GROMACS .gro file of C-alpha atoms in nm:
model
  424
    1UNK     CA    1  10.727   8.292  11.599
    2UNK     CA    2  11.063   8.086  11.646
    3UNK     CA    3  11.004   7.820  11.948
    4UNK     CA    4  11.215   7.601  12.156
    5UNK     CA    5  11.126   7.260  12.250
    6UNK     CA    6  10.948   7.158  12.524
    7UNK     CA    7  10.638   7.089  12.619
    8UNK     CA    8  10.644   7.309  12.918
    9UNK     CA    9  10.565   7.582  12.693
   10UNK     CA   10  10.276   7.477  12.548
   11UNK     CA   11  10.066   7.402  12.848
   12UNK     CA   12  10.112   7.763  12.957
   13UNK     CA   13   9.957   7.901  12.618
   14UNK     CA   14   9.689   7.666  12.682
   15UNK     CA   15   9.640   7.792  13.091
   16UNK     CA   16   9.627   8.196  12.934
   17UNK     CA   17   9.387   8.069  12.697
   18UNK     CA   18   9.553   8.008  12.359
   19UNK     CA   19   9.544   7.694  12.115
   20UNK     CA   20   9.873   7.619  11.969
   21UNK     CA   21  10.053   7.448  11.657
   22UNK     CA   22  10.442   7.391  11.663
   23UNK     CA   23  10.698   7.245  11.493
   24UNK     CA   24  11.016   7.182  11.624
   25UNK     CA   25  11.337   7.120  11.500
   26UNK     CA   26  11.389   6.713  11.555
   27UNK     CA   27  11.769   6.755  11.640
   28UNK     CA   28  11.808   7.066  11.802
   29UNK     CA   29  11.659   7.214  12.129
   30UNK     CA   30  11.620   7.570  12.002
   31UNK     CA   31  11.474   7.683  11.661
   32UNK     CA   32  11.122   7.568  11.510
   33UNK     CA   33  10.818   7.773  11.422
   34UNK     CA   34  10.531   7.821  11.634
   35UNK     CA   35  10.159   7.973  11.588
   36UNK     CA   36   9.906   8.061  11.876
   37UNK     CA   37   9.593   8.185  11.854
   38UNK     CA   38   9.299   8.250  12.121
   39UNK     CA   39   9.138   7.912  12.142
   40UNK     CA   40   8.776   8.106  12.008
   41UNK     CA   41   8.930   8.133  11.694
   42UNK     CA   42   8.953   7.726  11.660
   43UNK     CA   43   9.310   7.739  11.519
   44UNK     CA   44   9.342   7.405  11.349
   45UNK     CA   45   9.691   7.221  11.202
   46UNK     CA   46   9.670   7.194  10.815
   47UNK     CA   47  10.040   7.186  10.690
   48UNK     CA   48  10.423   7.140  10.838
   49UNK     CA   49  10.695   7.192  10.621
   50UNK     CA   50  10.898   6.844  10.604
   51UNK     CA   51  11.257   6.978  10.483
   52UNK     CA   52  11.187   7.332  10.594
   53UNK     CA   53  11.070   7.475  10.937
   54UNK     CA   54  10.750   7.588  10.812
   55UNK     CA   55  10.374   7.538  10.999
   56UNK     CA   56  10.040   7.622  10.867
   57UNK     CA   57   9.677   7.699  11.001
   58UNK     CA   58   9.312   7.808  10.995
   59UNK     CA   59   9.159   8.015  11.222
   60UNK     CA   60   8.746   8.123  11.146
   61UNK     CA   61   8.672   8.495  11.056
   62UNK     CA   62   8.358   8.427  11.073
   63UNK     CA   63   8.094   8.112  10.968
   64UNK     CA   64   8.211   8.142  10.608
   65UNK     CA   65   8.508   8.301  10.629
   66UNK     CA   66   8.818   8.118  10.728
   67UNK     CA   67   9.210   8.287  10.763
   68UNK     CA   68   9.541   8.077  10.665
   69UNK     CA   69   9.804   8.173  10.901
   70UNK     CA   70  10.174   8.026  10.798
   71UNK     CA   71  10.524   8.092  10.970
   72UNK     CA   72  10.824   8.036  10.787
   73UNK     CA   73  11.177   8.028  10.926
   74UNK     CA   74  11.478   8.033  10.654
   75UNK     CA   75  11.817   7.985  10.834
   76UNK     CA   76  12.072   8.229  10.700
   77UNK     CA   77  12.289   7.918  10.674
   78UNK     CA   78  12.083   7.734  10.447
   79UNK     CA   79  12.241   7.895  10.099
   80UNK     CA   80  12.148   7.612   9.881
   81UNK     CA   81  11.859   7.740   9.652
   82UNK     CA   82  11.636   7.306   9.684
   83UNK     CA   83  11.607   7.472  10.034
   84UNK     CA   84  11.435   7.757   9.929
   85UNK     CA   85  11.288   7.597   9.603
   86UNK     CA   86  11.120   7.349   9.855
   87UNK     CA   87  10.968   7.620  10.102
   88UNK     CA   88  10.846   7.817   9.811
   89UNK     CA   89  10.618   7.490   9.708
   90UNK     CA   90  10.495   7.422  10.053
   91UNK     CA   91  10.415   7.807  10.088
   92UNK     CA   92  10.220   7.797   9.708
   93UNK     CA   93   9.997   7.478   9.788
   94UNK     CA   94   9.847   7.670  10.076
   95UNK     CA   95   9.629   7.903   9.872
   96UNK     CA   96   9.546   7.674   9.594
   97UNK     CA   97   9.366   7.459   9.813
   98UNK     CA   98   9.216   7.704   9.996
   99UNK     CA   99   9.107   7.982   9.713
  100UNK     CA  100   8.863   8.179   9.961
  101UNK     CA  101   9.037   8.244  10.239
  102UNK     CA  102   9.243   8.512  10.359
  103UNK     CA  103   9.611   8.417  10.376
  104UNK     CA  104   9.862   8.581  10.561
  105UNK     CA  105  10.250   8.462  10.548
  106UNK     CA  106  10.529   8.577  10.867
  107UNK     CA  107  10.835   8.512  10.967
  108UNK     CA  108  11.189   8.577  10.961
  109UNK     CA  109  11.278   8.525  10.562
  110UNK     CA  110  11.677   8.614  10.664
  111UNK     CA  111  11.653   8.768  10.290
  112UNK     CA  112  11.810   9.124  10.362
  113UNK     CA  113  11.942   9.217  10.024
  114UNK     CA  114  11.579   9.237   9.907
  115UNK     CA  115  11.428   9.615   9.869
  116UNK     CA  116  11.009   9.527  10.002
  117UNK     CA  117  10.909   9.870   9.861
  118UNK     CA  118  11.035   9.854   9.546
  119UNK     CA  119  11.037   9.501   9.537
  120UNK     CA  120  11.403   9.471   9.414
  121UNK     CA  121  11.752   9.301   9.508
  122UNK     CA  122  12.012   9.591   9.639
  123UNK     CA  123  12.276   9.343   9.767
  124UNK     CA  124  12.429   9.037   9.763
  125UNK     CA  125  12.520   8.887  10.107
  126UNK     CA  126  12.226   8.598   9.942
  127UNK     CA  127  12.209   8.456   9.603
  128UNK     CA  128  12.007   8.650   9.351
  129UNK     CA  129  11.855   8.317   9.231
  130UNK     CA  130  11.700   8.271   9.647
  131UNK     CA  131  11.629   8.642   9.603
  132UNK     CA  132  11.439   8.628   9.266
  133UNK     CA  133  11.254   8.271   9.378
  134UNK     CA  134  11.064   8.464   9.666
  135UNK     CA  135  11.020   8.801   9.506
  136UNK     CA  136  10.850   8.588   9.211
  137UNK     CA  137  10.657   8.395   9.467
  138UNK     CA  138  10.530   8.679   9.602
  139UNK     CA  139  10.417   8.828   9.236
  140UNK     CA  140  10.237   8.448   9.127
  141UNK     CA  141  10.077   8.476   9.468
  142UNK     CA  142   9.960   8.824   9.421
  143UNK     CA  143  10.064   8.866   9.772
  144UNK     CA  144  10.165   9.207   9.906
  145UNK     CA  145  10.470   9.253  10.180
  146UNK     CA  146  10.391   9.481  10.446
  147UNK     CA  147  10.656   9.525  10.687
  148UNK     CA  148  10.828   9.870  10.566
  149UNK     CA  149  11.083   9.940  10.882
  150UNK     CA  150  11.404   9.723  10.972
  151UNK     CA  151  11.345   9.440  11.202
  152UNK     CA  152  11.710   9.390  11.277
  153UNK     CA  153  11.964   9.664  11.294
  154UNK     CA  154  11.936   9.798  10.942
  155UNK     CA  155  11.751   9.483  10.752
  156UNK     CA  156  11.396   9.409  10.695
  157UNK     CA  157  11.441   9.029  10.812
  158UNK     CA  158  11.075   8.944  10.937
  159UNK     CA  159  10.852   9.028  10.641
  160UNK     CA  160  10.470   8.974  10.651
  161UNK     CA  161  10.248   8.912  10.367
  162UNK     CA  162   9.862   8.912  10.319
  163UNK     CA  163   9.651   8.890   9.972
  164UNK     CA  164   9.417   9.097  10.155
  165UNK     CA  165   9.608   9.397  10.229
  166UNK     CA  166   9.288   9.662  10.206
  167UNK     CA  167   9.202   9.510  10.516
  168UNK     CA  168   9.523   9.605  10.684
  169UNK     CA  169   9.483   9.905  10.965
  170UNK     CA  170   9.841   9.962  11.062
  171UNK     CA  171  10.179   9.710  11.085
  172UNK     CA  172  10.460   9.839  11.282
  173UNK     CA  173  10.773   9.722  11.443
  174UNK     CA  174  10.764   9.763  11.879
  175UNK     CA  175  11.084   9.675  12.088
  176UNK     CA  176  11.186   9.287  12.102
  177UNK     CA  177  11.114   9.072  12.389
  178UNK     CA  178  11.371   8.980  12.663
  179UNK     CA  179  11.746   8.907  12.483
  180UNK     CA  180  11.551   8.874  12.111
  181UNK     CA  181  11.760   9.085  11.845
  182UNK     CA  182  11.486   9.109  11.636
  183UNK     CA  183  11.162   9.363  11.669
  184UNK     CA  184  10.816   9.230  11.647
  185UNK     CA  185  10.592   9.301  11.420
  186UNK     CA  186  10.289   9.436  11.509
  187UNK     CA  187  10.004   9.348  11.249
  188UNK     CA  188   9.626   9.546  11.329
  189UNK     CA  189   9.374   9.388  11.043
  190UNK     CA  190   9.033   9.398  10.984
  191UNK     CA  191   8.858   9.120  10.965
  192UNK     CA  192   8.488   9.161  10.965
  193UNK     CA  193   8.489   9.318  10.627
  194UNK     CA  194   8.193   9.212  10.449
  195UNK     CA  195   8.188   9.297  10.045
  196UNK     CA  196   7.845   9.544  10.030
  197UNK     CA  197   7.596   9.482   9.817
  198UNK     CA  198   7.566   9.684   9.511
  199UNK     CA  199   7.262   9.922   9.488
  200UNK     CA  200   7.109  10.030   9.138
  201UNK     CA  201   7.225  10.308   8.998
  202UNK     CA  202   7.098  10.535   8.714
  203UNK     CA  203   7.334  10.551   8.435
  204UNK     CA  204   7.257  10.860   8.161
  205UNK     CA  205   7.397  10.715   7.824
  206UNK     CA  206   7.512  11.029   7.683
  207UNK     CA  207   7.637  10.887   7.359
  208UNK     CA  208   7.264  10.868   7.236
  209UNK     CA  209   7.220  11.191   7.425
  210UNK     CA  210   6.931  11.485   7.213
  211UNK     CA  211   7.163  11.768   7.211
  212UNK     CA  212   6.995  11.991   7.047
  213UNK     CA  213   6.621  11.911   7.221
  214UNK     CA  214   6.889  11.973   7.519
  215UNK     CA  215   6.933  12.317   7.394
  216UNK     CA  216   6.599  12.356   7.272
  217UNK     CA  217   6.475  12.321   7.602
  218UNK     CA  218   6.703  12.538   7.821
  219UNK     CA  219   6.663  12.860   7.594
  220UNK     CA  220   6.276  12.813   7.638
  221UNK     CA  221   6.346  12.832   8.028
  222UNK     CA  222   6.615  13.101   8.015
  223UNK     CA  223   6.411  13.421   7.996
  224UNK     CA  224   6.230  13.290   8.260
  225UNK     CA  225   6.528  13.203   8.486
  226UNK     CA  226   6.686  13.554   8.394
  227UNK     CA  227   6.333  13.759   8.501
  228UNK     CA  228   6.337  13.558   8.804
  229UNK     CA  229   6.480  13.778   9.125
  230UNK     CA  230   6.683  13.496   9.358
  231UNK     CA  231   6.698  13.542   9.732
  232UNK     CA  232   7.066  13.423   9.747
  233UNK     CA  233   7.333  13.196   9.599
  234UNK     CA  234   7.165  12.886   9.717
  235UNK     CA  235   6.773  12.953   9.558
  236UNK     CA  236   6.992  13.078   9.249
  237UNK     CA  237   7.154  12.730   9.213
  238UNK     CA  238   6.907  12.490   9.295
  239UNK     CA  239   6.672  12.690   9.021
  240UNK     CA  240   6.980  12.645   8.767
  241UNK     CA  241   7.018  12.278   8.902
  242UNK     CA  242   6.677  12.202   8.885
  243UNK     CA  243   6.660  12.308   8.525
  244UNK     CA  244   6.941  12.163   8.385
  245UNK     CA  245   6.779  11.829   8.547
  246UNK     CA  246   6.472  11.848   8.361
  247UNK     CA  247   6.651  11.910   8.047
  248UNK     CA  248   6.866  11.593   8.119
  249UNK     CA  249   6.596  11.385   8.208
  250UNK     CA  250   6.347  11.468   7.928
  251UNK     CA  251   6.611  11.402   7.659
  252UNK     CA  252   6.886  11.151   7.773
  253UNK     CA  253   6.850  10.789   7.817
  254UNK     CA  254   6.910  10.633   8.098
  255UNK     CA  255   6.959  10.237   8.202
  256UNK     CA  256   7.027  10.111   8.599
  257UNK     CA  257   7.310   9.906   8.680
  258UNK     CA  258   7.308   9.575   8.791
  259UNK     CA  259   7.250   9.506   9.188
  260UNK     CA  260   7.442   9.187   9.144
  261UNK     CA  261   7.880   9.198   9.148
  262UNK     CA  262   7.956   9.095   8.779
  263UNK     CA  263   8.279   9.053   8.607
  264UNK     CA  264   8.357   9.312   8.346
  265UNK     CA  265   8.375   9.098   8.052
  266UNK     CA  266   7.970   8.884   8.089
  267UNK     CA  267   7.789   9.052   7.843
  268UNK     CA  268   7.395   9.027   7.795
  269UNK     CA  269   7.434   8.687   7.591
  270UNK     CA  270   7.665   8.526   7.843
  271UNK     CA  271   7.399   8.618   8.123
  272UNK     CA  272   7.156   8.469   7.913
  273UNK     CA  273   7.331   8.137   7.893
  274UNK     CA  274   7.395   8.168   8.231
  275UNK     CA  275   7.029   8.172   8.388
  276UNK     CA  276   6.955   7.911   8.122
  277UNK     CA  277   7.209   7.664   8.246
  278UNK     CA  278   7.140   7.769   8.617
  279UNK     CA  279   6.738   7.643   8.521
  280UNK     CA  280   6.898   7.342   8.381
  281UNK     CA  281   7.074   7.281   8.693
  282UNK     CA  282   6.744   7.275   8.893
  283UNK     CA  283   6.556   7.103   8.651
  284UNK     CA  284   6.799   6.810   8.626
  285UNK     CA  285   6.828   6.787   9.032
  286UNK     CA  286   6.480   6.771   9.075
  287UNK     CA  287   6.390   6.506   8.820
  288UNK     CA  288   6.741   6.324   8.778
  289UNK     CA  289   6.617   6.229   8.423
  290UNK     CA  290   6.978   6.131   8.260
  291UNK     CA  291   6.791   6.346   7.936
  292UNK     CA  292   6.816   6.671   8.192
  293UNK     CA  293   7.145   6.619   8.355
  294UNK     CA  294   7.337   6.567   7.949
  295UNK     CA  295   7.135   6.922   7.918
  296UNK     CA  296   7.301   7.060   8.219
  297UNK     CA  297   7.625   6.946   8.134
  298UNK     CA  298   7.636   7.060   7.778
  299UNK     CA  299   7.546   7.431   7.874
  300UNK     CA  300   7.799   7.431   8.163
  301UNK     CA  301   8.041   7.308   7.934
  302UNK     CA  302   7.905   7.570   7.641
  303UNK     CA  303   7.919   7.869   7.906
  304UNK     CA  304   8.259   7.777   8.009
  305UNK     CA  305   8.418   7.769   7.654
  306UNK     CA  306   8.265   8.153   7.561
  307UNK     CA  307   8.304   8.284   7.914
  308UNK     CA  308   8.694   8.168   7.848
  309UNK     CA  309   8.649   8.359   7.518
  310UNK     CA  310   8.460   8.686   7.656
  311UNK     CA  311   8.731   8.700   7.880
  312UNK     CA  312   9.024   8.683   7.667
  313UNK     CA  313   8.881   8.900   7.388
  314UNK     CA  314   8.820   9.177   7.675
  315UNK     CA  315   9.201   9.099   7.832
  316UNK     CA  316   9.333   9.193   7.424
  317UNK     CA  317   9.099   9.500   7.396
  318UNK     CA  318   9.220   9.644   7.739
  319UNK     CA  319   9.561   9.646   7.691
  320UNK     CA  320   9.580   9.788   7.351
  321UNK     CA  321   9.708  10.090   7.223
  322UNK     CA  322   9.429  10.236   7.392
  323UNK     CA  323   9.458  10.194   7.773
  324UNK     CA  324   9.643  10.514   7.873
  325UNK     CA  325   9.357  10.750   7.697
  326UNK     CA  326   9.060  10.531   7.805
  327UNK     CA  327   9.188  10.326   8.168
  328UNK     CA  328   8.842  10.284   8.300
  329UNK     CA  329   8.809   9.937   8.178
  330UNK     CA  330   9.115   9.855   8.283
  331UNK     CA  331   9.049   9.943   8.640
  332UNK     CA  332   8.675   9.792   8.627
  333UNK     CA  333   8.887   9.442   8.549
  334UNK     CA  334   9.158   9.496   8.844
  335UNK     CA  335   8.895   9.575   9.077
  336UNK     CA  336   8.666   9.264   8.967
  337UNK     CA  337   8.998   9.104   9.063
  338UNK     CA  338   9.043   9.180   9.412
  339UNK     CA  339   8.926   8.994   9.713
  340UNK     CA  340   8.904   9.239  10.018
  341UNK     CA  341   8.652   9.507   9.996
  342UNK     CA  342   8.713   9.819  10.008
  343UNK     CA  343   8.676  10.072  10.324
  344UNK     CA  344   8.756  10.386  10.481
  345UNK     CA  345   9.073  10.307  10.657
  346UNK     CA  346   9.147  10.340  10.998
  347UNK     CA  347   9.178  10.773  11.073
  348UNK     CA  348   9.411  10.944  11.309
  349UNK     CA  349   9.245  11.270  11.505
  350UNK     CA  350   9.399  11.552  11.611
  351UNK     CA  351   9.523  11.416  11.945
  352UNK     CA  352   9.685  11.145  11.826
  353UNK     CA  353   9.466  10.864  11.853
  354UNK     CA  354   9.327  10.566  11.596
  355UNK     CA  355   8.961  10.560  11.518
  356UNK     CA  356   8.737  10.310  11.360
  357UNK     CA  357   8.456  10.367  11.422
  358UNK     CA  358   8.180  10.485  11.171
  359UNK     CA  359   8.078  10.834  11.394
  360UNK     CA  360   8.438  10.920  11.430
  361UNK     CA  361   8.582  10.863  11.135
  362UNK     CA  362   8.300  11.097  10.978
  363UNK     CA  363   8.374  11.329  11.227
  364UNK     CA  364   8.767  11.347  11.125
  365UNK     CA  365   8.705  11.385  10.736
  366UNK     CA  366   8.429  11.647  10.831
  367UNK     CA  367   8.690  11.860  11.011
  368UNK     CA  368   8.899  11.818  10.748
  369UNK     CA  369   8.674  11.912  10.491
  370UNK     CA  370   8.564  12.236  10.653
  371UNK     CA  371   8.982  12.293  10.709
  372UNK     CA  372   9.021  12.375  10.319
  373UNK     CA  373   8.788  12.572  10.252
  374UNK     CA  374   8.684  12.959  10.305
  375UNK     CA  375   8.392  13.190  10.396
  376UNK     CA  376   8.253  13.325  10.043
  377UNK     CA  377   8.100  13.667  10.024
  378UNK     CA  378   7.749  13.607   9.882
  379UNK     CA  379   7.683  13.975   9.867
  380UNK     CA  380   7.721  13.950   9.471
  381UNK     CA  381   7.528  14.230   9.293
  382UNK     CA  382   7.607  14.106   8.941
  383UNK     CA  383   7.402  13.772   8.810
  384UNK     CA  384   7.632  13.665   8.572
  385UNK     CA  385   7.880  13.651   8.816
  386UNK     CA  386   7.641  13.434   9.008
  387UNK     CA  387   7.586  13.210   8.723
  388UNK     CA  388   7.935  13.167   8.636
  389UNK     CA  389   8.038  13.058   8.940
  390UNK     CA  390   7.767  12.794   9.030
  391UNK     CA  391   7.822  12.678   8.621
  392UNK     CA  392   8.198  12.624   8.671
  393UNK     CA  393   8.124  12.490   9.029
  394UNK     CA  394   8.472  12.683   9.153
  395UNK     CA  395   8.478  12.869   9.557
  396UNK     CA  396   8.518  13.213   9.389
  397UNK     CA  397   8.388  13.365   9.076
  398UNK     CA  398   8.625  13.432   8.869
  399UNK     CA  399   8.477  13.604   8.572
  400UNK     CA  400   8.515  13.902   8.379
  401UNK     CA  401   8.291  14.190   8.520
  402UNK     CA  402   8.067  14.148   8.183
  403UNK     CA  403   8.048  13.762   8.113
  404UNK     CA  404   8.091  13.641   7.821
  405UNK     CA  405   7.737  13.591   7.607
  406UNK     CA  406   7.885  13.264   7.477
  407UNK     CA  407   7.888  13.103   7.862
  408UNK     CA  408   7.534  13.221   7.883
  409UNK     CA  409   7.406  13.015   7.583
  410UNK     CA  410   7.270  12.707   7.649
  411UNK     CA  411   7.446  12.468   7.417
  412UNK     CA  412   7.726  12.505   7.630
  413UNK     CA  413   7.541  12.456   7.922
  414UNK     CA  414   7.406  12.170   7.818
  415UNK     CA  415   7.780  12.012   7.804
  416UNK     CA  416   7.853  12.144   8.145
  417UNK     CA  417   7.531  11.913   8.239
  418UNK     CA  418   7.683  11.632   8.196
  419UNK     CA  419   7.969  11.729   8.440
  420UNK     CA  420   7.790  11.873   8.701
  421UNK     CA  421   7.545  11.555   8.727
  422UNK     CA  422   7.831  11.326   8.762
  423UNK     CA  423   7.953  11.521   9.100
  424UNK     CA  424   7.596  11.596   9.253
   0.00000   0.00000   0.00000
């Protein structure tokens, strides 16, 4: 927030509980920047802008986790672009030094020709080189702005941005305080996120997948599944589920995931090297033999050099020719990329109100759930009806009053497997 100074002010943050960091403008009584935060937070000093009114601290998440808060205020008089050239620096050392924290940048940017959703320049009442300087800050930054409403009359003056904005619940604008012609920004983030840990998973590698043993197998079992008289819908699927299981199981490999977070590109050789050096490492700190530690140092140094490699042979291969038919890979490397994990976000019930809590949140998307969809009749006389239905996994059976013999073969129910695995 903009200050004034005087002391005054200060020692009543500190009386309703709040630590403070200012800085004020040496020549002038009114202006500066100013950041409070409740003192269990241990808000601590770590920057001040020296030719622009800028202020920077930490406050702790939690024991490892630490949050850079900065305030920035950019006169609207202050045209020259070393002005903004020189903010722009102090802004970019902030999370180069501090790689693992949260950072979240405020304050009242005075850029209004500059479109936040689109991220583009619609006017010209600033210079399109100031303009372009902090839209390209934001980009090298990978910082996203979230203020999406005008702040004063119709400009979007106070912007916010975080490089954790997955964590953000809701930012909104409220009315200003006493003869302020500016709204505040109201910013509600999450900040106990913790990444989970990633639980093995069976993979089926259908690519080395016996098709035909597939096939083989689910015509031995049909005549018996056709004899068989099913009590309802439900018996009838799990029995076709239950075969279509065994068939899978008997005749497609399978491998599990890793339970460790891994970047797309390490393969199975770059792990390798990777435990070997990491045995190095303990090795060498245990004895301190010089003969250990040049061992250590050689197979850091190796892993680092193909590592770089792996990881710009996989950058070529995923944005090739081939991205738009096969974007998984692409995807996999954007979401190695990202910082915050991920969550359900906070949900808004029927009356009005924000939950986030676990129960209720489950609660909401339940109700929702149960909203689209309708009552079936299971009073179905026909059994290929039945089957089609449950096969194509749609709410009604639509299928000719004879089915087709060709759905009924199994080599085409053995490619439906592989879809109806993936969504059970």
């Amino acid at each position: 927030m903009e200050s004034y100074k005087s002391a005054v002010y200060t020692d009543q943050y500190l009386e309703l509980g709040y630590d403070v960091i200012r800085r004020d403008r040496k020549t002038d009584a009114h202006g500066g920047v100013l950041i409070a935060a409740k003192t269990t937070l241990g808000l601590s000093h770590l920057k001040s802008g020296k030719d622009t009114e800028l202020i920077s601290g930490s406050i702790n998440i939690n024991q490892k986790k630490k949050a850079i808060i900065t305030c920035l205020y950019r006169p609207p008089n202050r045209l020259d672009q070393q002005t903004a050239n020189n903010a722009i620096q102090d802004i970019t050392d902030l999370p180069k030094k501090h790689k693992s924290s949260i950072f979240i940048l405020g304050g009242d940017f005075n850029l209004p020709d500059i479109d936040w959703k689109n991220y583009t320049i619609q006017g010209t009442q600033t210079s399109r080189d100031i303009n372009n300087a902090f839209l390209e800050m934001a980009a090298n930054l990978n910082i996203q702005q979230l203020v999406d409403k005008p702040t004063r009359g119709d400009n979007t003056l106070d912007v916010l941005f975080t490089s954790h904005p997955g964590q953000l619940n809701r930012c909104k604008t409220i009315p200003p305080l006493g003869n302020s012609d500016h709204d505040i920004v109201l910013l509600d983030f999450s900040h106990g996120l913790q990444k989970p840990k990633q639980q093995k998973r069976k993979i089926y590698l259908w690519k080395k997948a016996n098709i035909a043993m597939i096939n083989q197998h689910l015509k031995e079992k049909y005549n018996i599944f056709k004899n068989t008289d099913f009590e309802d819908v439900n018996s009838l699927w799990t029995n076709i589920k239950g075969l279509i299981l065994d068939a899978i199981n008997q005749h497609v490999p399978t491998r599990n995931t890793l339970t460790k977070h891994s970047h797309p590109w390490m393969n199975s050789e770059l792990r390798r090297l990777s435990n070997k050096k990491q045995r190095a490492y303990t090795l060498a700190k245990s004895s301190g033999k010089t003969r250990d530690i040049k061992k250590y140092k050689f197979l850091k140094s190796q892993l680092q050099k193909e590592a770089r490699q792996a990881h710009s042979n996989y950058m070529e291969d995923i944005v090739s020719d081939d991205l738009q038919k096969n974007p998984k890979r692409f995807w996999s490397y954007v979401k190695s990329r990202k910082q915050d994990a991920s969550q359900i976000v906070t949900l808004k019930s029927k009356d009005g109100f924000l939950h986030s809590d676990t129960d209720t949140k489950a609660s909401i998307l339940n109700q929702q759930f149960q909203s689209v969809y309708t009552k079936e009749d299971t009073n179905i006389t026909c059994l290929e009806k039945i089957f089609c239905s449950v096969v194509n996994r749609t709410s009604a059976a639509r299928c000719p009053g004879s089915c087709e013999s060709s759905l009924l073969k199994c080599h085409n129910l053995a490619f439906r497997a592989k879809r109806i695995t993936s969504e059970s």
